[in-house]
Short mmCIF file of C-alpha atoms in Angstrom, two decimals:
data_model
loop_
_atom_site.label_atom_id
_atom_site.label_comp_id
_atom_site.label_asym_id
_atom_site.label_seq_id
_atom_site.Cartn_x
_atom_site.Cartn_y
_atom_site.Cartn_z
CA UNK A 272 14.90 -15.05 5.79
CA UNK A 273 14.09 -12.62 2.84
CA UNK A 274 12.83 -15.47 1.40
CA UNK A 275 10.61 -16.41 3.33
CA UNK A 276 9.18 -12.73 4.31
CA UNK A 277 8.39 -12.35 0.22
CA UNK A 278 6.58 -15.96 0.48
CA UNK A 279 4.80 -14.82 3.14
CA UNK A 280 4.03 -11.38 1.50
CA UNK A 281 2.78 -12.42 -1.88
CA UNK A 282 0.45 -14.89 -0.26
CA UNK A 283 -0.76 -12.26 1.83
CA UNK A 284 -0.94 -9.40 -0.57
CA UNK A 285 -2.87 -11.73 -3.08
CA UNK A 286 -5.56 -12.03 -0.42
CA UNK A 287 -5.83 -8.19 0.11
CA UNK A 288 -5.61 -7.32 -3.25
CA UNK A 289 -8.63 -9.72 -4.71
CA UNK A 290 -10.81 -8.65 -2.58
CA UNK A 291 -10.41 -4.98 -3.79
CA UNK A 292 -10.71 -5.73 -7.52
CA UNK A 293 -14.06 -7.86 -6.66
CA UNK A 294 -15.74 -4.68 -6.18
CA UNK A 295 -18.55 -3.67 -9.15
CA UNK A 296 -19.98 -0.80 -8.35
CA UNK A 297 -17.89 2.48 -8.37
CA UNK A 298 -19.02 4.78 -5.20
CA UNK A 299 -17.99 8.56 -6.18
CA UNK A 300 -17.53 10.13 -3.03
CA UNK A 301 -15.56 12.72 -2.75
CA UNK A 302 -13.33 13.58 0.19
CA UNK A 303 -11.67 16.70 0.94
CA UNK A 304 -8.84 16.69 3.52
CA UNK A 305 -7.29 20.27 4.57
CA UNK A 306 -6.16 21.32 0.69
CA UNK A 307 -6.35 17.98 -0.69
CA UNK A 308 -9.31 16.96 -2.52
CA UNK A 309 -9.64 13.20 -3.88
CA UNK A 310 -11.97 10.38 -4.69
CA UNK A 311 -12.47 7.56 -2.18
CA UNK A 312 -13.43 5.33 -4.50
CA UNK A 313 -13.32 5.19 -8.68
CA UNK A 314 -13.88 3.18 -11.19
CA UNK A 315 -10.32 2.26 -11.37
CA UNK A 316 -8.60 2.01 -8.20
CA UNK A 317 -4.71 3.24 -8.01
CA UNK A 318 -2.16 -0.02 -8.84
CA UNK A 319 1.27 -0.17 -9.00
CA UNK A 320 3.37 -0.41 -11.90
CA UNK A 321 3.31 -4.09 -12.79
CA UNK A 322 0.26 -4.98 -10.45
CA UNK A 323 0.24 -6.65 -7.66
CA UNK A 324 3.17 -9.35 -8.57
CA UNK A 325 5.91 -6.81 -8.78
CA UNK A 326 4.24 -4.64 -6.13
CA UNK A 327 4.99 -7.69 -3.69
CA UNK A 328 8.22 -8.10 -5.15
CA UNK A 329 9.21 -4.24 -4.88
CA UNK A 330 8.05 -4.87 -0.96
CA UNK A 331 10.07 -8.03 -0.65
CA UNK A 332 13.39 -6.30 -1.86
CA UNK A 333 13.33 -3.33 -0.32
CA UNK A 334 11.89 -4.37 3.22
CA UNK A 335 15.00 -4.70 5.98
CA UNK A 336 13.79 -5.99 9.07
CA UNK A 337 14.77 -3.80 11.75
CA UNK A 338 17.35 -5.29 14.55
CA UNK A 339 16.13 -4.72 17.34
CA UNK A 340 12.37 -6.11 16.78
CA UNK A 341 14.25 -9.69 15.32
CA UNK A 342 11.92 -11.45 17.29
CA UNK A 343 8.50 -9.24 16.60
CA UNK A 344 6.24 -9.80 14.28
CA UNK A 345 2.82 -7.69 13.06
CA UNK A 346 1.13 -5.92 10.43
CA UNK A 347 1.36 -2.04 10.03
CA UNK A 348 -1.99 -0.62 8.05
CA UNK A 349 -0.02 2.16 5.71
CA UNK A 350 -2.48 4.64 4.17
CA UNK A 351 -1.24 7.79 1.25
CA UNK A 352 -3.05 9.34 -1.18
CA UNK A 353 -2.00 8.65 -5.38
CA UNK A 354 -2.18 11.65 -6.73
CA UNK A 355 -3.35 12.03 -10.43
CA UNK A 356 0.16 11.75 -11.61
CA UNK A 357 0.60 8.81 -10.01
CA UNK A 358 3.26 10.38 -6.89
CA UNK A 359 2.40 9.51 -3.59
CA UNK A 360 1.60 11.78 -0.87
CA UNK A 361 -0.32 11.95 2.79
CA UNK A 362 1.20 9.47 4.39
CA UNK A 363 -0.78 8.17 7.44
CA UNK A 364 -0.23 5.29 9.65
CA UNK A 365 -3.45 3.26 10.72
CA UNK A 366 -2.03 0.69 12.58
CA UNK A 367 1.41 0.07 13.90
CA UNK A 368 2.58 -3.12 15.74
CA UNK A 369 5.59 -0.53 16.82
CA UNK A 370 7.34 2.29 15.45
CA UNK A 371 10.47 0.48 13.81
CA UNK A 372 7.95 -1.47 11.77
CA UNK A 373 5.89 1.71 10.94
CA UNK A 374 8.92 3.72 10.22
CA UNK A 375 10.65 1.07 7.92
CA UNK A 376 7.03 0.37 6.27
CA UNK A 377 6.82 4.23 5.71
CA UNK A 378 10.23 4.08 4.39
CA UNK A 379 9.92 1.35 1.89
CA UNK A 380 6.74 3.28 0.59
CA UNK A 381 8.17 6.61 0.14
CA UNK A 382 10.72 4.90 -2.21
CA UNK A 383 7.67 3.37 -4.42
CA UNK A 384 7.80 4.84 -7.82
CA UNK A 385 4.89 6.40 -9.21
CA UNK A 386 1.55 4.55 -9.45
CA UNK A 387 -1.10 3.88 -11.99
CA UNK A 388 -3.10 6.85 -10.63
CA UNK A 389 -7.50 5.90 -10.29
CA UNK A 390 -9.63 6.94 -12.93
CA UNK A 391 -13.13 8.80 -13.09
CA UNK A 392 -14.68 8.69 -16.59
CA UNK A 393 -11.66 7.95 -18.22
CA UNK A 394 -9.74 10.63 -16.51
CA UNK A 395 -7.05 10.18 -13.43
CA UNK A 396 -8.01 11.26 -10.14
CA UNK A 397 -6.46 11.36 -6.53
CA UNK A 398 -7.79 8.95 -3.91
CA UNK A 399 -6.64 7.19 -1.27
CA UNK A 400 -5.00 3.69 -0.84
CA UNK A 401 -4.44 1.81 1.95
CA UNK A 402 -1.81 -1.41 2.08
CA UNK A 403 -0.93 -3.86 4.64
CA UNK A 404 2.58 -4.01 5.34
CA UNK A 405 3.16 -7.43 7.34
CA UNK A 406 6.57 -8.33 9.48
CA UNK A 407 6.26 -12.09 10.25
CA UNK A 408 8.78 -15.31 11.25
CA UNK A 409 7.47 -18.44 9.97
CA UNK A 410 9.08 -21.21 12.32
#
């Protein structure tokens, strides 16, 4: 079964992912939110240690499904900002299927270790990131 979630997380992660390194134009906006201040967008974007291959496997190892949703299945949108030393913070849910999949996607995420933070001219910056976490039964 964890087998077969990874499988089905690597193929889906590689889809999300390559899409956001096709961008070639870096868009500087900057976005405040209450205290927080960070870039939307930069030249680099944030990555986790390893890229995406051990991102996917860092998912696949820590993800539990939870009991009671055995038979559910969806994708929960999981949003946090990586601040410039690479910690993440600002959680937000975008989209939950239900909230044992967006608490045990939260979960895995707060025990990420630090990412590869974005950089501006060089220089890392906060912005904000935005995975998919997906819970899915292949037959």
């Amino acid at each position: 079964m964890k087998r077969l979630i990874l499988n089905i997380l690597t193929f889906y992660f590689s889809l999300i992912f390559g899409s956001a390194f096709a961008q070639t134009k870096p868009n500087q906006e900057i976005v405040t939110t209450g205290k927080a201040q960070f870039l939307s967008v930069a030249e680099n974007q944030p990555k986790f240690p390893g890229g995406d291959t051990a991102f996917r496997k860092f998912i696949g190892k820590n993800l539990r499904w939870p009991e009671i949703q055995m038979e559910s299945e969806g994708t929960v949108i999981l949003g946090f900002v990586v601040q410039k030393n690479g910690r993440l913070t600002d959680y937000k849910i975008y989209r939950e299927v239900n909230p044992e999949f967006a608490a045990e996607a939260l979960r895995v995420m707060k025990l990420s270790p630090r990412w590869i933070p974005a950089k501006l001219n060089g220089k890392p910056v906060a912005s904000r990131s935005t995975v998919p976490i997906r819970f899915h039964v292949e037959e």
